[in-house]
mmCIF file of C-alpha atoms in Angstrom:
data_model
loop_
_atom_site.group_PDB
_atom_site.id
_atom_site.type_symbol
_atom_site.label_atom_id
_atom_site.label_comp_id
_atom_site.label_asym_id
_atom_site.label_seq_id
_atom_site.Cartn_x
_atom_site.Cartn_y
_atom_site.Cartn_z
ATOM 1 C CA UNK A 131 -18.750 12.144 -0.125
ATOM 2 C CA UNK A 132 -16.757 9.304 1.160
ATOM 3 C CA UNK A 133 -15.711 8.886 4.729
ATOM 4 C CA UNK A 134 -12.048 9.569 3.915
ATOM 5 C CA UNK A 135 -12.871 13.009 2.148
ATOM 6 C CA UNK A 136 -13.486 14.929 5.494
ATOM 7 C CA UNK A 137 -10.230 13.733 6.986
ATOM 8 C CA UNK A 138 -8.357 14.714 3.607
ATOM 9 C CA UNK A 139 -9.962 18.022 3.532
ATOM 10 C CA UNK A 140 -9.008 18.752 7.247
ATOM 11 C CA UNK A 141 -5.475 17.553 6.695
ATOM 12 C CA UNK A 142 -5.301 19.989 3.715
ATOM 13 C CA UNK A 143 -6.556 22.923 5.861
ATOM 14 C CA UNK A 144 -4.087 22.057 8.482
ATOM 15 C CA UNK A 145 -1.175 22.151 6.135
ATOM 16 C CA UNK A 146 -2.448 25.535 4.671
ATOM 17 C CA UNK A 147 -3.921 23.944 1.377
ATOM 18 C CA UNK A 148 -7.456 24.177 -0.282
ATOM 19 C CA UNK A 149 -9.359 21.405 -1.880
ATOM 20 C CA UNK A 150 -9.066 22.109 -5.511
ATOM 21 C CA UNK A 151 -10.506 20.902 -8.793
ATOM 22 C CA UNK A 152 -8.042 18.470 -10.358
ATOM 23 C CA UNK A 153 -9.157 19.314 -14.022
ATOM 24 C CA UNK A 154 -8.759 23.092 -13.458
ATOM 25 C CA UNK A 155 -5.684 24.968 -14.284
ATOM 26 C CA UNK A 156 -2.725 23.412 -12.164
ATOM 27 C CA UNK A 157 -2.198 24.905 -8.922
ATOM 28 C CA UNK A 158 -1.107 23.560 -5.526
ATOM 29 C CA UNK A 159 -3.750 21.907 -3.217
ATOM 30 C CA UNK A 160 -5.650 18.627 -2.213
ATOM 31 C CA UNK A 161 -8.182 17.000 -4.415
ATOM 32 C CA UNK A 162 -10.799 14.269 -4.248
ATOM 33 C CA UNK A 163 -10.323 11.343 -6.758
ATOM 34 C CA UNK A 164 -11.464 11.883 -10.366
ATOM 35 C CA UNK A 165 -12.723 9.203 -12.707
ATOM 36 C CA UNK A 166 -14.677 9.123 -15.975
ATOM 37 C CA UNK A 167 -18.060 7.623 -14.756
ATOM 38 C CA UNK A 168 -21.535 7.895 -15.539
ATOM 39 C CA UNK A 169 -24.503 6.774 -13.024
ATOM 40 C CA UNK A 170 -21.663 5.324 -10.802
ATOM 41 C CA UNK A 171 -19.892 3.129 -13.301
ATOM 42 C CA UNK A 172 -16.670 3.687 -15.068
ATOM 43 C CA UNK A 173 -16.967 4.505 -18.730
ATOM 44 C CA UNK A 174 -14.654 3.623 -21.462
ATOM 45 C CA UNK A 175 -13.625 5.630 -24.421
ATOM 46 C CA UNK A 176 -15.948 3.419 -26.591
ATOM 47 C CA UNK A 177 -18.782 3.861 -24.181
ATOM 48 C CA UNK A 178 -18.419 7.578 -24.014
ATOM 49 C CA UNK A 179 -17.728 8.630 -27.555
ATOM 50 C CA UNK A 180 -18.407 5.766 -29.988
ATOM 51 C CA UNK A 181 -21.448 3.776 -28.638
ATOM 52 C CA UNK A 182 -23.714 6.861 -28.470
ATOM 53 C CA UNK A 183 -23.299 7.502 -32.348
ATOM 54 C CA UNK A 184 -22.820 4.073 -33.473
ATOM 55 C CA UNK A 185 -26.205 3.744 -35.040
ATOM 56 C CA UNK A 186 -26.389 7.437 -36.007
ATOM 57 C CA UNK A 187 -23.484 7.771 -38.119
ATOM 58 C CA UNK A 188 -24.024 5.606 -41.183
ATOM 59 C CA UNK A 189 -20.556 5.810 -42.461
ATOM 60 C CA UNK A 190 -19.004 4.714 -39.243
ATOM 61 C CA UNK A 191 -18.267 1.043 -38.979
ATOM 62 C CA UNK A 192 -16.732 -0.439 -36.095
ATOM 63 C CA UNK A 193 -15.304 -3.951 -35.878
ATOM 64 C CA UNK A 194 -15.335 -5.242 -32.139
ATOM 65 C CA UNK A 195 -13.076 -7.958 -30.715
ATOM 66 C CA UNK A 196 -10.441 -7.329 -33.396
ATOM 67 C CA UNK A 197 -6.740 -6.431 -33.154
ATOM 68 C CA UNK A 198 -4.682 -5.025 -35.984
ATOM 69 C CA UNK A 199 -1.646 -6.928 -36.928
ATOM 70 C CA UNK A 200 -0.114 -5.125 -39.730
ATOM 71 C CA UNK A 201 -0.388 -1.997 -41.820
ATOM 72 C CA UNK A 202 -0.786 -3.159 -45.634
ATOM 73 C CA UNK A 203 1.322 -0.936 -47.882
ATOM 74 C CA UNK A 204 1.807 -0.721 -51.588
ATOM 75 C CA UNK A 205 4.516 1.513 -53.135
ATOM 76 C CA UNK A 206 5.214 2.905 -49.544
ATOM 77 C CA UNK A 207 1.600 3.927 -49.314
ATOM 78 C CA UNK A 208 -0.873 2.717 -46.743
ATOM 79 C CA UNK A 209 -3.727 0.923 -48.432
ATOM 80 C CA UNK A 210 -5.498 -0.804 -45.411
ATOM 81 C CA UNK A 211 -4.715 -2.971 -42.413
ATOM 82 C CA UNK A 212 -4.692 -6.809 -41.533
ATOM 83 C CA UNK A 213 -6.463 -7.780 -38.345
ATOM 84 C CA UNK A 214 -7.435 -10.765 -36.530
ATOM 85 C CA UNK A 215 -11.101 -11.342 -35.100
ATOM 86 C CA UNK A 216 -11.949 -14.496 -33.013
ATOM 87 C CA UNK A 217 -8.811 -15.912 -34.567
ATOM 88 C CA UNK A 218 -9.672 -15.306 -38.204
ATOM 89 C CA UNK A 219 -7.305 -13.193 -40.217
ATOM 90 C CA UNK A 220 -9.101 -10.525 -42.150
ATOM 91 C CA UNK A 221 -8.284 -7.183 -44.185
ATOM 92 C CA UNK A 222 -9.742 -3.808 -44.432
ATOM 93 C CA UNK A 223 -9.000 -1.591 -47.439
ATOM 94 C CA UNK A 224 -8.706 2.157 -47.159
ATOM 95 C CA UNK A 225 -10.258 4.496 -49.581
ATOM 96 C CA UNK A 226 -8.339 7.514 -48.532
ATOM 97 C CA UNK A 227 -5.779 7.029 -45.613
ATOM 98 C CA UNK A 228 -5.078 4.847 -42.612
ATOM 99 C CA UNK A 229 -4.768 6.703 -39.173
ATOM 100 C CA UNK A 230 -2.875 4.795 -36.646
ATOM 101 C CA UNK A 231 -4.062 5.408 -33.132
ATOM 102 C CA UNK A 232 -3.002 2.407 -30.988
ATOM 103 C CA UNK A 233 -1.673 4.561 -28.246
ATOM 104 C CA UNK A 234 1.790 5.394 -27.239
ATOM 105 C CA UNK A 235 2.892 1.735 -26.756
ATOM 106 C CA UNK A 236 1.230 -0.272 -29.336
ATOM 107 C CA UNK A 237 1.502 2.212 -32.291
ATOM 108 C CA UNK A 238 5.329 1.921 -32.585
ATOM 109 C CA UNK A 239 5.264 -1.814 -32.442
ATOM 110 C CA UNK A 240 2.660 -1.948 -35.153
ATOM 111 C CA UNK A 241 4.669 0.396 -37.353
ATOM 112 C CA UNK A 242 7.811 -1.738 -36.855
ATOM 113 C CA UNK A 243 5.948 -4.932 -37.652
ATOM 114 C CA UNK A 244 4.845 -3.105 -40.870
ATOM 115 C CA UNK A 245 8.395 -2.467 -41.890
ATOM 116 C CA UNK A 246 8.528 1.223 -40.638
ATOM 117 C CA UNK A 247 11.013 1.762 -37.800
ATOM 118 C CA UNK A 248 14.747 1.928 -36.587
ATOM 119 C CA UNK A 249 17.166 -0.007 -38.888
ATOM 120 C CA UNK A 250 18.425 -2.033 -36.118
ATOM 121 C CA UNK A 251 15.003 -3.328 -35.149
ATOM 122 C CA UNK A 252 13.866 -4.179 -38.650
ATOM 123 C CA UNK A 253 17.221 -5.680 -39.562
ATOM 124 C CA UNK A 254 17.454 -7.893 -36.452
ATOM 125 C CA UNK A 255 13.778 -9.102 -36.728
ATOM 126 C CA UNK A 256 14.323 -9.674 -40.570
ATOM 127 C CA UNK A 257 11.296 -7.427 -41.284
ATOM 128 C CA UNK A 258 11.311 -6.186 -44.959
ATOM 129 C CA UNK A 259 12.177 -2.435 -44.847
ATOM 130 C CA UNK A 260 9.643 0.050 -45.995
ATOM 131 C CA UNK A 261 11.196 3.049 -44.373
ATOM 132 C CA UNK A 262 13.839 3.545 -41.762
ATOM 133 C CA UNK A 263 12.473 6.113 -39.084
ATOM 134 C CA UNK A 264 13.076 6.701 -35.459
ATOM 135 C CA UNK A 265 9.864 5.016 -34.364
ATOM 136 C CA UNK A 266 9.493 4.384 -30.521
ATOM 137 C CA UNK A 267 11.912 7.222 -29.364
ATOM 138 C CA UNK A 268 11.010 10.079 -26.998
ATOM 139 C CA UNK A 269 9.134 8.060 -24.634
ATOM 140 C CA UNK A 270 8.243 9.901 -21.404
ATOM 141 C CA UNK A 271 6.181 9.303 -18.194
ATOM 142 C CA UNK A 272 6.105 9.917 -14.439
ATOM 143 C CA UNK A 273 8.223 7.972 -12.223
ATOM 144 C CA UNK A 274 6.570 7.164 -9.083
ATOM 145 C CA UNK A 275 7.387 5.356 -5.579
ATOM 146 C CA UNK A 276 4.951 3.193 -3.645
ATOM 147 C CA UNK A 277 5.216 3.878 0.092
ATOM 148 C CA UNK A 278 3.407 1.892 2.800
ATOM 149 C CA UNK A 279 1.669 0.050 3.987
ATOM 150 C CA UNK A 280 0.242 2.244 6.717
ATOM 151 C CA UNK A 281 -2.527 1.152 9.184
ATOM 152 C CA UNK A 282 -5.480 3.146 10.368
ATOM 153 C CA UNK A 283 -7.465 2.519 13.571
ATOM 154 C CA UNK A 284 -10.831 3.051 12.090
ATOM 155 C CA UNK A 285 -10.985 0.861 8.648
ATOM 156 C CA UNK A 286 -14.490 2.189 7.797
ATOM 157 C CA UNK A 287 -12.801 5.585 6.563
ATOM 158 C CA UNK A 288 -11.156 3.728 3.839
ATOM 159 C CA UNK A 289 -14.555 2.872 2.410
ATOM 160 C CA UNK A 290 -13.729 -0.039 0.196
ATOM 161 C CA UNK A 291 -15.668 -3.159 -0.564
ATOM 162 C CA UNK A 292 -14.006 -5.343 1.944
ATOM 163 C CA UNK A 293 -14.848 -2.954 4.677
ATOM 164 C CA UNK A 294 -18.130 -1.493 3.978
ATOM 165 C CA UNK A 295 -20.166 -3.312 1.540
ATOM 166 C CA UNK A 296 -23.677 -4.134 2.690
ATOM 167 C CA UNK A 297 -26.807 -5.716 1.167
ATOM 168 C CA UNK A 298 -28.436 -2.243 0.976
ATOM 169 C CA UNK A 299 -25.315 -1.046 -1.159
ATOM 170 C CA UNK A 300 -25.684 -3.894 -3.536
ATOM 171 C CA UNK A 301 -29.489 -3.365 -4.056
ATOM 172 C CA UNK A 302 -29.025 0.350 -4.611
ATOM 173 C CA UNK A 303 -26.270 -0.442 -7.339
ATOM 174 C CA UNK A 304 -28.610 -2.864 -8.978
ATOM 175 C CA UNK A 305 -31.402 -0.074 -9.060
ATOM 176 C CA UNK A 306 -29.049 2.407 -10.351
ATOM 177 C CA UNK A 307 -28.662 4.266 -7.061
ATOM 178 C CA UNK A 308 -24.929 3.966 -7.193
ATOM 179 C CA UNK A 309 -22.980 5.666 -4.575
ATOM 180 C CA UNK A 310 -19.560 5.156 -3.185
ATOM 181 C CA UNK A 311 -18.670 1.528 -2.563
ATOM 182 C CA UNK A 312 -19.559 -0.085 -5.843
ATOM 183 C CA UNK A 313 -19.399 3.157 -7.884
ATOM 184 C CA UNK A 314 -15.678 3.432 -8.093
ATOM 185 C CA UNK A 315 -12.391 1.677 -7.757
ATOM 186 C CA UNK A 316 -10.022 1.595 -4.860
ATOM 187 C CA UNK A 317 -8.211 4.872 -5.659
ATOM 188 C CA UNK A 318 -8.419 7.509 -3.212
ATOM 189 C CA UNK A 319 -7.903 11.340 -2.992
ATOM 190 C CA UNK A 320 -4.675 12.994 -4.119
ATOM 191 C CA UNK A 321 -2.574 16.212 -3.644
ATOM 192 C CA UNK A 322 -0.588 18.235 -5.974
ATOM 193 C CA UNK A 323 2.366 20.071 -4.291
ATOM 194 C CA UNK A 324 5.356 22.241 -5.099
ATOM 195 C CA UNK A 325 8.857 21.126 -4.115
ATOM 196 C CA UNK A 326 11.663 23.116 -2.902
ATOM 197 C CA UNK A 327 13.320 22.798 -6.222
ATOM 198 C CA UNK A 328 10.390 24.409 -8.073
ATOM 199 C CA UNK A 329 10.213 27.158 -5.520
ATOM 200 C CA UNK A 330 13.844 27.865 -6.173
ATOM 201 C CA UNK A 331 12.950 28.305 -9.749
ATOM 202 C CA UNK A 332 10.109 30.704 -8.642
ATOM 203 C CA UNK A 333 7.513 28.252 -9.850
ATOM 204 C CA UNK A 334 5.561 28.480 -6.618
ATOM 205 C CA UNK A 335 2.093 27.866 -8.299
ATOM 206 C CA UNK A 336 3.104 25.034 -10.466
ATOM 207 C CA UNK A 337 3.035 21.650 -8.760
ATOM 208 C CA UNK A 338 5.787 19.250 -9.477
ATOM 209 C CA UNK A 339 5.050 16.193 -7.463
ATOM 210 C CA UNK A 340 1.691 14.322 -6.681
ATOM 211 C CA UNK A 341 0.555 12.317 -3.887
ATOM 212 C CA UNK A 342 -1.853 9.573 -4.454
ATOM 213 C CA UNK A 343 -3.706 7.573 -1.822
ATOM 214 C CA UNK A 344 -4.705 3.987 -2.526
ATOM 215 C CA UNK A 345 -7.578 2.855 -0.334
ATOM 216 C CA UNK A 346 -5.990 -0.566 0.147
ATOM 217 C CA UNK A 347 -2.460 -1.866 0.585
ATOM 218 C CA UNK A 348 -0.773 -2.941 -2.535
ATOM 219 C CA UNK A 349 1.297 -5.891 -1.647
ATOM 220 C CA UNK A 350 2.814 -8.062 -4.467
ATOM 221 C CA UNK A 351 3.842 -10.857 -2.099
ATOM 222 C CA UNK A 352 0.770 -11.831 -0.254
ATOM 223 C CA UNK A 353 -2.490 -12.747 -2.082
ATOM 224 C CA UNK A 354 -5.316 -10.114 -2.026
ATOM 225 C CA UNK A 355 -7.293 -11.982 0.719
ATOM 226 C CA UNK A 356 -4.438 -11.822 3.111
ATOM 227 C CA UNK A 357 -4.302 -7.854 2.948
ATOM 228 C CA UNK A 358 -5.577 -6.441 6.265
ATOM 229 C CA UNK A 359 -8.593 -4.351 5.690
ATOM 230 C CA UNK A 360 -7.118 -1.447 7.698
ATOM 231 C CA UNK A 361 -4.073 -0.658 5.547
ATOM 232 C CA UNK A 362 -3.556 1.716 2.806
ATOM 233 C CA UNK A 363 -0.722 2.861 0.426
ATOM 234 C CA UNK A 364 0.515 6.288 -0.819
ATOM 235 C CA UNK A 365 2.252 6.778 -4.235
ATOM 236 C CA UNK A 366 4.493 9.725 -4.953
ATOM 237 C CA UNK A 367 4.843 10.818 -8.522
ATOM 238 C CA UNK A 368 7.046 13.221 -10.318
ATOM 239 C CA UNK A 369 4.677 15.511 -11.947
ATOM 240 C CA UNK A 370 7.231 17.078 -14.223
ATOM 241 C CA UNK A 371 10.020 14.632 -14.866
ATOM 242 C CA UNK A 372 13.093 16.308 -16.457
ATOM 243 C CA UNK A 373 13.686 14.633 -19.753
ATOM 244 C CA UNK A 374 16.429 16.063 -22.010
ATOM 245 C CA UNK A 375 17.441 15.342 -25.666
ATOM 246 C CA UNK A 376 19.373 12.085 -25.691
ATOM 247 C CA UNK A 377 17.822 11.082 -22.400
ATOM 248 C CA UNK A 378 14.302 10.155 -23.404
ATOM 249 C CA UNK A 379 12.872 6.658 -22.818
ATOM 250 C CA UNK A 380 12.223 4.216 -25.740
ATOM 251 C CA UNK A 381 9.904 1.626 -26.989
ATOM 252 C CA UNK A 382 11.677 -1.258 -28.912
ATOM 253 C CA UNK A 383 10.833 -4.711 -30.164
ATOM 254 C CA UNK A 384 12.057 -8.065 -28.695
ATOM 255 C CA UNK A 385 13.520 -8.929 -32.201
ATOM 256 C CA UNK A 386 14.354 -12.646 -31.045
ATOM 257 C CA UNK A 387 10.810 -13.155 -30.115
ATOM 258 C CA UNK A 388 9.600 -11.906 -33.500
ATOM 259 C CA UNK A 389 11.886 -14.336 -35.355
ATOM 260 C CA UNK A 390 10.277 -17.004 -33.331
ATOM 261 C CA UNK A 391 6.924 -16.045 -34.912
ATOM 262 C CA UNK A 392 5.660 -14.344 -31.821
ATOM 263 C CA UNK A 393 3.403 -11.597 -33.044
ATOM 264 C CA UNK A 394 1.285 -10.469 -30.062
ATOM 265 C CA UNK A 395 2.243 -6.869 -29.280
ATOM 266 C CA UNK A 396 2.184 -7.396 -25.463
ATOM 267 C CA UNK A 397 4.889 -10.158 -25.908
ATOM 268 C CA UNK A 398 7.031 -8.322 -28.245
ATOM 269 C CA UNK A 399 7.201 -4.738 -26.649
ATOM 270 C CA UNK A 400 10.130 -3.738 -24.627
ATOM 271 C CA UNK A 401 9.978 -0.632 -22.500
ATOM 272 C CA UNK A 402 12.682 1.741 -21.119
ATOM 273 C CA UNK A 403 11.373 4.789 -19.433
ATOM 274 C CA UNK A 404 14.746 5.947 -18.383
ATOM 275 C CA UNK A 405 13.405 6.763 -14.898
ATOM 276 C CA UNK A 406 15.777 8.382 -12.475
ATOM 277 C CA UNK A 407 18.224 9.366 -15.129
ATOM 278 C CA UNK A 408 17.929 13.021 -13.906
ATOM 279 C CA UNK A 409 19.209 13.805 -10.534
ATOM 280 C CA UNK A 410 16.383 16.449 -10.343
ATOM 281 C CA UNK A 411 13.757 13.708 -10.467
ATOM 282 C CA UNK A 412 15.570 11.527 -8.070
ATOM 283 C CA UNK A 413 15.819 14.158 -5.346
ATOM 284 C CA UNK A 414 12.270 15.288 -6.130
ATOM 285 C CA UNK A 415 10.890 11.765 -5.215
ATOM 286 C CA UNK A 416 13.062 11.609 -2.181
ATOM 287 C CA UNK A 417 11.603 14.986 -0.928
ATOM 288 C CA UNK A 418 8.117 13.846 -1.768
ATOM 289 C CA UNK A 419 8.626 10.649 0.271
ATOM 290 C CA UNK A 420 10.271 12.632 3.095
ATOM 291 C CA UNK A 421 9.396 11.875 6.726
ATOM 292 C CA UNK A 422 8.160 15.492 7.008
ATOM 293 C CA UNK A 423 5.603 15.427 4.299
ATOM 294 C CA UNK A 424 4.296 11.995 5.084
ATOM 295 C CA UNK A 425 4.290 12.173 8.846
ATOM 296 C CA UNK A 426 2.487 15.520 8.932
ATOM 297 C CA UNK A 427 -0.030 14.432 6.424
ATOM 298 C CA UNK A 428 -0.788 11.181 8.290
ATOM 299 C CA UNK A 429 -0.957 12.896 11.681
ATOM 300 C CA UNK A 430 -3.471 15.529 10.531
ATOM 301 C CA UNK A 431 -5.605 12.678 9.142
ATOM 302 C CA UNK A 432 -5.876 11.129 12.656
ATOM 303 C CA UNK A 433 -6.518 7.637 13.598
ATOM 304 C CA UNK A 434 -3.196 6.573 12.390
ATOM 305 C CA UNK A 435 -1.617 3.771 14.322
ATOM 306 C CA UNK A 436 1.729 5.235 15.563
ATOM 307 C CA UNK A 437 3.451 1.749 15.663
ATOM 308 C CA UNK A 438 2.562 1.225 11.933
ATOM 309 C CA UNK A 439 3.621 4.790 11.188
ATOM 310 C CA UNK A 440 6.987 4.048 12.809
ATOM 311 C CA UNK A 441 7.236 0.813 10.780
ATOM 312 C CA UNK A 442 6.416 2.840 7.582
ATOM 313 C CA UNK A 443 9.318 5.244 8.393
ATOM 314 C CA UNK A 444 11.631 2.421 8.481
ATOM 315 C CA UNK A 445 10.219 1.048 5.222
ATOM 316 C CA UNK A 446 10.963 4.698 3.811
ATOM 317 C CA UNK A 447 14.442 4.332 4.795
ATOM 318 C CA UNK A 448 14.866 0.983 3.036
ATOM 319 C CA UNK A 449 13.112 2.525 -0.144
ATOM 320 C CA UNK A 450 15.535 5.415 -0.012
ATOM 321 C CA UNK A 451 18.551 3.000 0.100
ATOM 322 C CA UNK A 452 17.014 1.062 -2.683
ATOM 323 C CA UNK A 453 16.552 4.074 -4.783
ATOM 324 C CA UNK A 454 19.995 5.161 -4.277
ATOM 325 C CA UNK A 455 21.444 1.808 -5.227
ATOM 326 C CA UNK A 456 19.074 1.506 -8.264
ATOM 327 C CA UNK A 457 19.976 5.029 -9.470
ATOM 328 C CA UNK A 458 23.813 4.394 -9.241
ATOM 329 C CA UNK A 459 23.385 1.120 -10.989
ATOM 330 C CA UNK A 460 21.249 2.600 -13.505
ATOM 331 C CA UNK A 461 23.645 5.375 -14.232
ATOM 332 C CA UNK A 462 26.438 2.878 -14.614
ATOM 333 C CA UNK A 463 28.285 3.943 -11.350
ATOM 334 C CA UNK A 464 28.165 0.424 -9.674
#
C-alpha cells in the first residue's frame, strides 16, 4: 500500500465509489494502479511467457536482438522472413507458415514493405506488388487529455524516487525485498467513471471514461530535474471512443522516405488516429476534464494547494480552448 492509496480510497468513498479490481468485469469505481510484475520488477512478455520454457521446448528457437525487415514470398506464398541481427542480414525459412505478430503498428508496415498493402502506398513507394489489400485501416485508440500540474502540500504521499528513496529501500531492493519506491513506475491510481452521455443511454454500469494519476508532473518543456517534487498530473481518457465506418484511424507509410532507402519501421510509420472526429468523444473528454470532477476529487484528497488548484483551473480553460480550436481545424471548419 502506497501513501497515496488511503487518500485515493477516501476520495472514492466521499464521492460514493468503491475501490474495485481493474481486471474484473467493468464497473464504475476507483482502483489502484496495476502492472505486470514479479518480485517487484516489471515483467515483459518475453520474461513472462517465453523465457520460462526456452530450454524446455526443444522445437522452440528464439532469435534475440533481431528485427524482421521483410516477409519472403514465392508465388504469393510466404516462405520465410528476412531479418537483421547486429547489422547482419539473415534469412529464416518456414516449413509450414509465417505468422506475423509485430503489433498493431509494425505489422502493417512490414506487410507493405513486403508488397502487401494499399495500391497508393505500394505504387508511391515503388514496391513490387504482391497483393493490394487495405492494410493499416481501422486503427482505433483511446484519446486522452493531460491536465496539470497540480501541487500538493505533502509530497511524501506521491511516493516516488525523488521524494522518498532511502538507502534502506535500495538495500531491500537488492535483497529482493522489493516494495513501493523501486518496485514500480511513476504511474498512480485510477478511476473508471460513467459520463452523463452513457447514463442517458442507460449504460449506468459501463464506464466510458478513465482518470489516471501520474505521480509526477509531465512537463515537455522543462528537463526532468527542474520538475518540482510536489507536483503531479492527471490524464482523462475516453474509455469507449466512438468510431464509425469511414472514420477509423489509419497506419500508412512515408513513401518518400522509403524511396530514399529508409527501411527502419519507426521512421517509416505515419499514424492518424482520427481523434476527436466524433462530437461525442469531444464532449466526453470535456466532461471528464470539468471543474466539478477534478475539484471534487482533489479537495477530497486533502493537502492540495488551493493556489495551484486555481492555476490548474485556468490551465483547464486554456486546454478547453485548445481542444475546441483543434477539433474545428481537424474537422476542416477553420
